[in-house]
Amino acid sequence: MQAFTVQDPHSYGNRHEVMPTHLSLDIRLDFDQQTIDGSCELNLSWLDGTADYVDLDTCDFTLESVTDAQGQALRYEIGPRHVYMGNRLRIYTPEQQDTVRIAYRTAPGAGALQWLTPAQTTSQNLPFLFTQSQAILARTWIPCMDSPGVRMTYDAVVRTPPALTAVMGADHLQHDPAEGVFRFTMPLAIPSYLIALAAGELAFEAISDRAGVYAEPGVVGKAAWECADMDHMIQAAESLYGPYRWGRWDTIILPPSFPYGGMENPMLTFATPTILAGDRSLVSLMAHELAHSWSGNLVTNATWGDFWLNEGCTTYFERRIVEVLYGTDIAEMQWLLGQRALHHTVEQFLKTEPEFTKLSMNLDQHDPDDAFSELPYEKGANFLRVLETHVGRPAFDAFLQQYFEDHAFQSMTTSRFLDLLQERLFQGDSHAWDDLHIQSWIYDPGVPDNMVIPDSDHFERTRAAAAAFMTDGSLTAVHHDTWVTAEWLDFLKSLPQGVSYEQLRQLDGQFHFTQSGNSEILFAWLAVCIRNTYEPAFAAVEAFLCGQGRRKFLQPLYAALCANPATQELAASIYRMARPGYHPIAVSTIDGIVNA
Ligand code: BES
Ligand code: ZN
C-alpha cells in the first residue's frame, strides 16, 4: 500500500478509491494473429466505502467477458480511444467485489509488443516476441492501473507454441517448452511498467549462482562473455547502497530490433545486442540497468513527470559502479560525455520545448515519450553530483543508502525528495539551498552554472588530436592502441561540421571506423559521414540502419540523413526497407522524421 496517492495524468485508474494489489495472468501467445489472448484477474483493495466502480487502463482490447471471482458478469463501459492514453475500462462493482476477471485479446499492432518472424531472428528457426511496457504501454497488453505509483505482485501462466521458451522478470516456477506452458510469480510489488515477457528460441548461460544470460543459441556464448562482470556489478552496487533485494539478476539479449539500449525489468534486464562489442567496452549499460534495481524498481518515480528520479539517480549510481569496477578515469570520461550530451539536448529543446529541459516536468497533455531525452539522465545525475560534492561522499552515500531502505517498494515525488534533502542531507545547513541553486536545478529550464567539472584531462588530448588533424592532417596525437571507447567518441564528436572527403578517407583508412564492431563508435562515425556526404560509408549506413533498431541510434542518423539534401532520398529508401523490421516505438519516432 502506498503511503500517499498522487494524481497521475497518464492513467485513468481511480486509485484514490481502489487499488489493485495482485494480478493473475493466464495468457496464450498467438503468433499467427500477432495477439495475446487470455484472462487477467485483479485483486482489489477498496479505499473508499462509497465507490462502486474500478477504472482501468486498456488499449484497443477485444473483451470477451468481465466477471467477478465467481464468474458473475459485471457491467462495464469502454471509453473512447485516446491517442496515447488508450481506452478507459470502467467496471461496475456494486458490492465492492474483491476480484475482477477480464477475458480479453490484445490488438494487432499493440504498442508494447514486437512479434518477429523466424526470418527476423538470428537462428531463423522460430518466431520471437518481446514486450516493452515502459512508459505507458503495459495497458496495450494487460488491463491494469498503468501508473508507476500503483504496485502489484503478480503470477502468470504463459502458453506458447511448442519449442519456444518464455521468460518473465519474475521467479520461474514451471518451465515446459515441450508442452508450451510456463509459470511465473513475482512476490514483490512492482508497478505495471516493469512487467515483462519474452518468448523465442532461447538458451541460457550462468555467470554465477545468481546471475546469467539468456539469448538466442547463436548469441548466448558471446553474450555471456560480454556480461561476465554481472556478479561483480551486483557486489559493487551492494557495497555502495545496500542489499540487492530481487534474488536473481539475469539478462536477456534480445534480437536487434529491441528499441532501447536496456530496460531494467526486475530480475531480468532486457538488453540490445548492440552492446556486444566483443571487448566488454559497452557493459556500463548493464551497470545502469542493475542500478535501477534500487533507483526505479525499489524507489519508483510517482509519475512520469518525476522521471529524473528514476534515470538521474540511476545514471549517478551507474557511474559509481563503473568507478568501483573500471576506475575513476573511465567514470570521469563518462561524466564528460554526459555533460556534452546534456548541453546538446538543452540547446535543442530550449527553443522548442523548454518544459522538457526541467527536471520536474509538467507532462499534462503530453505523451511521456515526447519528453524522452538524455536530459533527465544527465541533468539529474549532475544535480546529485553537486549534492555529493557539497556534503562529501560519505554523507551523500549514507543519505542514498538510507533513502533506498526507507522508501523501498514505494513511489517518490520530486517534492518529497526535496523535503528529504532538507531533512536528511542538509540538516542545519540553511545556506545550501540557495548556494547550490537547488530550486533552479529542479524547476528551471536549462542547466545552472554550478555543475561539477570532471577531473580528467583525457578529453583535452582527444580534442587536441581532432584539432591537429583538422589543421595539418596529422594523426600522431591519436593514441589508437590505448584509447578507450569514450576517447574515440569524444574525438569523433570533436570533429567540426566540415570535414573533407580526403580527410574522411584518411581517417577511415587509418582507423577502420566503418568496420568497427563497437556500435557506439560506428554510430558516431556514421553521423560524421552523413553530415559530410561521405559516400564510401553509405553502404555501412544502410547496413547499420537495417541491422538494428535501437531508437537512440536510428533517430539521430535518420535526422542527419534528412537534414542533408544530398541524402534525403537515401533516408527514404533505407527507411522503406527497414521499417517493417522496426519496433512500433521506433516506427512512431522515425515516421515523424522521414517522408518515406
Ligand atoms: N528505463 C530506461 C529505458 C526507457 C526509458 C524505456 C523510458 C522506455 C521509456 C533504461 O534504463 C535506459 O535508460 N536505457 C538506456 C541505456 C542507459 C545506459 C542510458 C537506453 O536504452 O539507451
Ligand atoms: Zn535507465
CSV table of N, CA and C in Angstrom, one decimal, residues 394-495:
chain,number,residue,atom,x,y,z
A,394,PRO,N,31.0,10.5,1.9
A,394,PRO,CA,30.4,9.6,2.9
A,394,PRO,C,29.0,10.0,3.3
A,395,ALA,N,28.8,11.3,3.5
A,395,ALA,CA,27.5,11.8,3.9
A,395,ALA,C,26.4,11.5,2.8
A,396,PHE,N,26.8,11.7,1.6
A,396,PHE,CA,25.9,11.6,0.5
A,396,PHE,C,25.6,10.1,0.3
A,397,ASP,N,26.6,9.2,0.4
A,397,ASP,CA,26.3,7.8,0.2
A,397,ASP,C,25.4,7.3,1.4
A,398,ALA,N,25.6,7.8,2.6
A,398,ALA,CA,24.8,7.4,3.7
A,398,ALA,C,23.3,7.8,3.4
A,399,PHE,N,23.2,9.0,2.9
A,399,PHE,CA,21.8,9.5,2.6
A,399,PHE,C,21.1,8.6,1.6
A,400,LEU,N,21.8,8.3,0.5
A,400,LEU,CA,21.2,7.5,-0.6
A,400,LEU,C,20.9,6.1,-0.1
A,401,GLN,N,21.8,5.5,0.7
A,401,GLN,CA,21.5,4.2,1.2
A,401,GLN,C,20.3,4.2,2.1
A,402,GLN,N,20.2,5.2,2.9
A,402,GLN,CA,19.0,5.3,3.8
A,402,GLN,C,17.7,5.5,3.0
A,403,TYR,N,17.9,6.3,1.9
A,403,TYR,CA,16.7,6.6,1.0
A,403,TYR,C,16.2,5.4,0.4
A,404,PHE,N,17.1,4.5,-0.1
A,404,PHE,CA,16.6,3.3,-0.7
A,404,PHE,C,15.9,2.4,0.3
A,405,GLU,N,16.5,2.4,1.5
A,405,GLU,CA,15.9,1.5,2.6
A,405,GLU,C,14.6,2.0,3.1
A,406,ASP,N,14.5,3.3,3.3
A,406,ASP,CA,13.3,3.9,3.9
A,406,ASP,C,12.1,3.9,2.9
A,407,HIS,N,12.4,3.9,1.6
A,407,HIS,CA,11.3,4.1,0.7
A,407,HIS,C,11.2,2.9,-0.3
A,408,ALA,N,11.8,1.8,0.2
A,408,ALA,CA,11.7,0.6,-0.7
A,408,ALA,C,10.3,0.2,-1.0
A,409,PHE,N,10.0,-0.1,-2.2
A,409,PHE,CA,8.7,-0.6,-2.7
A,409,PHE,C,7.6,0.6,-2.5
A,410,GLN,N,8.1,1.8,-2.6
A,410,GLN,CA,7.2,2.9,-2.6
A,410,GLN,C,7.5,3.8,-3.8
A,411,SER,N,6.6,4.8,-4.0
A,411,SER,CA,6.8,5.7,-5.0
A,411,SER,C,7.3,7.0,-4.4
A,412,MET,N,7.9,7.8,-5.2
A,412,MET,CA,8.6,9.1,-4.7
A,412,MET,C,8.2,10.2,-5.7
A,413,THR,N,7.9,11.3,-5.1
A,413,THR,CA,7.7,12.5,-5.9
A,413,THR,C,8.9,13.4,-5.8
A,414,THR,N,9.0,14.3,-6.7
A,414,THR,CA,10.1,15.3,-6.7
A,414,THR,C,10.1,16.1,-5.4
A,415,SER,N,8.9,16.6,-5.0
A,415,SER,CA,8.8,17.5,-3.9
A,415,SER,C,9.1,16.7,-2.6
A,416,ARG,N,8.7,15.5,-2.5
A,416,ARG,CA,9.1,14.7,-1.3
A,416,ARG,C,10.6,14.5,-1.3
A,417,PHE,N,11.2,14.3,-2.4
A,417,PHE,CA,12.7,14.1,-2.5
A,417,PHE,C,13.3,15.4,-1.9
A,418,LEU,N,12.8,16.5,-2.3
A,418,LEU,CA,13.4,17.8,-1.9
A,418,LEU,C,13.3,17.9,-0.4
A,419,ASP,N,12.1,17.5,0.2
A,419,ASP,CA,11.9,17.5,1.6
A,419,ASP,C,13.0,16.7,2.3
A,420,LEU,N,13.2,15.5,1.7
A,420,LEU,CA,14.2,14.6,2.3
A,420,LEU,C,15.6,15.2,2.3
A,421,LEU,N,15.9,15.9,1.2
A,421,LEU,CA,17.2,16.6,1.2
A,421,LEU,C,17.3,17.6,2.3
A,422,GLN,N,16.3,18.4,2.5
A,422,GLN,CA,16.3,19.3,3.6
A,422,GLN,C,16.5,18.6,5.0
A,423,GLU,N,15.6,17.6,5.2
A,423,GLU,CA,15.6,17.0,6.5
A,423,GLU,C,16.8,16.1,6.8
A,424,ARG,N,17.3,15.4,5.7
A,424,ARG,CA,18.3,14.3,6.0
A,424,ARG,C,19.7,14.7,5.5
A,425,LEU,N,19.7,15.6,4.5
A,425,LEU,CA,21.1,15.8,4.0
A,425,LEU,C,21.6,17.1,4.4
A,426,PHE,N,20.8,18.1,4.4
A,426,PHE,CA,21.3,19.5,4.8
A,426,PHE,C,21.2,19.8,6.3
A,427,GLN,N,20.3,19.0,6.9
A,427,GLN,CA,20.1,19.3,8.3
A,427,GLN,C,20.3,20.7,8.6
A,428,GLY,N,21.0,21.3,9.4
A,428,GLY,CA,21.0,22.7,9.7
A,428,GLY,C,21.7,23.6,8.7
A,429,ASP,N,22.1,23.1,7.6
A,429,ASP,CA,22.8,23.9,6.6
A,429,ASP,C,21.9,24.8,5.8
A,430,SER,N,21.5,26.0,6.3
A,430,SER,CA,20.4,26.7,5.7
A,430,SER,C,20.8,27.4,4.4
A,431,HIS,N,22.1,27.5,4.2
A,431,HIS,CA,22.6,28.3,3.0
A,431,HIS,C,22.6,27.4,1.8
A,432,ALA,N,22.7,26.1,2.0
A,432,ALA,CA,23.0,25.2,0.9
A,432,ALA,C,21.9,25.3,-0.2
A,433,TRP,N,20.7,25.5,0.2
A,433,TRP,CA,19.6,25.6,-0.7
A,433,TRP,C,19.9,26.6,-1.8
A,434,ASP,N,20.2,27.8,-1.3
A,434,ASP,CA,20.4,28.9,-2.2
A,434,ASP,C,21.8,28.8,-2.9
A,435,ASP,N,22.8,28.4,-2.1
A,435,ASP,CA,24.2,28.4,-2.7
A,435,ASP,C,24.2,27.4,-3.8
A,436,LEU,N,23.5,26.3,-3.7
A,436,LEU,CA,23.6,25.2,-4.7
A,436,LEU,C,22.5,25.4,-5.8
A,437,HIS,N,21.7,26.4,-5.7
A,437,HIS,CA,20.7,26.7,-6.7
A,437,HIS,C,19.7,25.5,-6.9
A,438,ILE,N,19.3,25.0,-5.7
A,438,ILE,CA,18.5,23.7,-5.8
A,438,ILE,C,17.2,24.0,-6.5
A,439,GLN,N,16.6,25.1,-6.1
A,439,GLN,CA,15.3,25.4,-6.7
A,439,GLN,C,15.4,25.4,-8.3
A,440,SER,N,16.5,26.1,-8.7
A,440,SER,CA,16.7,26.2,-10.1
A,440,SER,C,17.0,24.9,-10.8
A,441,TRP,N,17.8,24.1,-10.2
A,441,TRP,CA,18.1,22.7,-10.7
A,441,TRP,C,16.8,22.0,-11.0
A,442,ILE,N,15.9,22.1,-10.1
A,442,ILE,CA,14.7,21.2,-10.2
A,442,ILE,C,13.6,21.9,-11.1
A,443,TYR,N,13.4,23.2,-11.0
A,443,TYR,CA,12.2,23.8,-11.6
A,443,TYR,C,12.5,24.7,-12.7
A,444,ASP,N,13.7,25.0,-13.0
A,444,ASP,CA,14.0,25.9,-14.1
A,444,ASP,C,14.5,25.2,-15.4
A,445,PRO,N,14.2,25.7,-16.6
A,445,PRO,CA,14.7,25.1,-17.8
A,445,PRO,C,16.3,25.3,-17.8
A,446,GLY,N,16.9,24.6,-18.7
A,446,GLY,CA,18.4,24.7,-18.8
A,446,GLY,C,19.2,24.1,-17.7
A,447,VAL,N,20.4,24.5,-17.6
A,447,VAL,CA,21.3,23.9,-16.5
A,447,VAL,C,22.0,25.0,-15.8
A,448,PRO,N,21.9,25.0,-14.4
A,448,PRO,CA,22.6,26.0,-13.6
A,448,PRO,C,24.1,26.0,-13.9
A,449,ASP,N,24.8,27.0,-13.5
A,449,ASP,CA,26.2,27.1,-13.8
A,449,ASP,C,27.1,26.5,-12.8
A,450,ASN,N,26.6,25.7,-11.9
A,450,ASN,CA,27.5,25.1,-10.9
A,450,ASN,C,27.6,23.6,-11.0
A,451,MET,N,27.6,23.1,-12.3
A,451,MET,CA,27.9,21.7,-12.5
A,451,MET,C,29.3,21.4,-12.0
A,452,VAL,N,29.5,20.2,-11.6
A,452,VAL,CA,30.9,19.8,-11.2
A,452,VAL,C,31.7,19.4,-12.4
A,453,ILE,N,32.8,20.1,-12.7
A,453,ILE,CA,33.6,19.7,-13.8
A,453,ILE,C,34.5,18.5,-13.5
A,454,PRO,N,34.3,17.5,-14.3
A,454,PRO,CA,35.0,16.2,-14.0
A,454,PRO,C,36.5,16.5,-14.1
A,455,ASP,N,37.2,15.7,-13.2
A,455,ASP,CA,38.6,15.9,-13.1
A,455,ASP,C,39.3,14.9,-14.1
A,456,SER,N,39.5,15.3,-15.3
A,456,SER,CA,40.0,14.4,-16.3
A,456,SER,C,40.7,15.3,-17.4
A,457,ASP,N,41.9,14.9,-17.8
A,457,ASP,CA,42.4,15.6,-19.0
A,457,ASP,C,42.4,14.8,-20.3
A,458,HIS,N,41.7,13.7,-20.2
A,458,HIS,CA,41.7,12.8,-21.4
A,458,HIS,C,41.1,13.6,-22.6
A,459,PHE,N,40.1,14.3,-22.3
A,459,PHE,CA,39.4,14.9,-23.5
A,459,PHE,C,40.1,16.2,-24.0
A,460,GLU,N,41.0,16.7,-23.2
A,460,GLU,CA,41.9,17.8,-23.7
A,460,GLU,C,42.7,17.1,-24.8
A,461,ARG,N,43.2,15.9,-24.6
A,461,ARG,CA,44.0,15.2,-25.6
A,461,ARG,C,43.2,14.8,-26.8
A,462,THR,N,42.0,14.3,-26.6
A,462,THR,CA,41.2,13.9,-27.8
A,462,THR,C,40.9,15.2,-28.6
A,463,ARG,N,40.6,16.3,-27.9
A,463,ARG,CA,40.2,17.5,-28.6
A,463,ARG,C,41.4,18.1,-29.4
A,464,ALA,N,42.6,18.0,-28.7
A,464,ALA,CA,43.8,18.5,-29.4
A,464,ALA,C,44.1,17.6,-30.6
A,465,ALA,N,43.9,16.3,-30.5
A,465,ALA,CA,44.1,15.4,-31.6
A,465,ALA,C,43.2,15.8,-32.8
A,466,ALA,N,41.9,16.0,-32.5
A,466,ALA,CA,41.0,16.4,-33.5
A,466,ALA,C,41.4,17.7,-34.2
A,467,ALA,N,41.8,18.6,-33.4
A,467,ALA,CA,42.2,20.0,-33.9
A,467,ALA,C,43.5,19.8,-34.8
A,468,ALA,N,44.5,19.0,-34.3
A,468,ALA,CA,45.7,18.8,-35.1
A,468,ALA,C,45.4,18.2,-36.4
A,469,PHE,N,44.5,17.2,-36.4
A,469,PHE,CA,44.2,16.6,-37.6
A,469,PHE,C,43.5,17.5,-38.6
A,470,MET,N,42.7,18.4,-38.1
A,470,MET,CA,42.0,19.3,-39.0
A,470,MET,C,43.0,20.4,-39.5
A,471,THR,N,44.0,20.7,-38.7
A,471,THR,CA,44.9,21.7,-39.2
A,471,THR,C,45.9,21.2,-40.3
A,472,ASP,N,46.5,20.1,-40.0
A,472,ASP,CA,47.5,19.7,-41.0
A,472,ASP,C,47.5,18.2,-41.3
A,473,GLY,N,46.3,17.5,-41.0
A,473,GLY,CA,46.2,16.1,-41.3
A,473,GLY,C,47.0,15.2,-40.5
A,474,SER,N,47.6,15.7,-39.4
A,474,SER,CA,48.5,14.9,-38.6
A,474,SER,C,47.6,14.0,-37.6
A,475,LEU,N,48.0,12.7,-37.5
A,475,LEU,CA,47.3,11.8,-36.6
A,475,LEU,C,48.2,11.3,-35.5
A,476,THR,N,49.3,11.9,-35.4
A,476,THR,CA,50.2,11.4,-34.4
A,476,THR,C,49.7,11.6,-32.9
A,477,ALA,N,48.8,12.5,-32.7
A,477,ALA,CA,48.2,12.7,-31.4
A,477,ALA,C,47.1,11.7,-31.1
A,478,VAL,N,46.7,10.8,-32.0
A,478,VAL,CA,45.7,9.8,-31.8
A,478,VAL,C,46.4,8.6,-31.3
A,479,HIS,N,46.2,8.2,-30.0
A,479,HIS,CA,46.8,7.1,-29.4
A,479,HIS,C,45.9,5.9,-29.6
A,480,HIS,N,45.9,5.3,-30.8
A,480,HIS,CA,44.9,4.4,-31.1
A,480,HIS,C,45.1,3.1,-30.3
A,481,ASP,N,46.2,2.8,-29.8
A,481,ASP,CA,46.3,1.5,-29.1
A,481,ASP,C,45.9,1.6,-27.6
A,482,THR,N,45.8,2.9,-27.1
A,482,THR,CA,45.4,3.0,-25.7
A,482,THR,C,44.1,3.6,-25.5
A,483,TRP,N,43.6,4.3,-26.6
A,483,TRP,CA,42.3,5.0,-26.4
A,483,TRP,C,41.1,4.0,-26.1
A,484,VAL,N,40.3,4.4,-25.1
A,484,VAL,CA,39.1,3.6,-24.8
A,484,VAL,C,37.9,4.2,-25.6
A,485,THR,N,36.8,3.5,-25.6
A,485,THR,CA,35.6,3.9,-26.3
A,485,THR,C,35.3,5.4,-26.2
A,486,ALA,N,35.3,5.9,-24.9
A,486,ALA,CA,34.9,7.3,-24.6
A,486,ALA,C,35.8,8.3,-25.4
A,487,GLU,N,37.1,7.9,-25.4
A,487,GLU,CA,38.1,8.8,-26.1
A,487,GLU,C,37.8,8.9,-27.6
A,488,TRP,N,37.5,7.7,-28.2
A,488,TRP,CA,37.2,7.7,-29.6
A,488,TRP,C,35.9,8.5,-29.9
A,489,LEU,N,34.9,8.3,-29.0
A,489,LEU,CA,33.7,9.1,-29.2
A,489,LEU,C,33.9,10.6,-29.1
A,490,ASP,N,34.7,11.0,-28.1
A,490,ASP,CA,35.0,12.4,-28.0
A,490,ASP,C,35.7,12.9,-29.2
A,491,PHE,N,36.7,12.2,-29.6
A,491,PHE,CA,37.4,12.6,-30.8
A,491,PHE,C,36.5,12.8,-32.0
A,492,LEU,N,35.6,11.8,-32.3
A,492,LEU,CA,34.7,11.9,-33.4
A,492,LEU,C,33.7,13.1,-33.2
A,493,LYS,N,33.3,13.2,-32.0
A,493,LYS,CA,32.3,14.3,-31.8
A,493,LYS,C,33.0,15.7,-31.8
A,494,SER,N,34.3,15.7,-31.7
A,494,SER,CA,35.0,17.0,-31.7
A,494,SER,C,35.4,17.4,-33.1
A,495,LEU,N,35.2,16.6,-34.1
A,495,LEU,CA,35.4,17.0,-35.5
A,495,LEU,C,34.4,18.1,-35.9
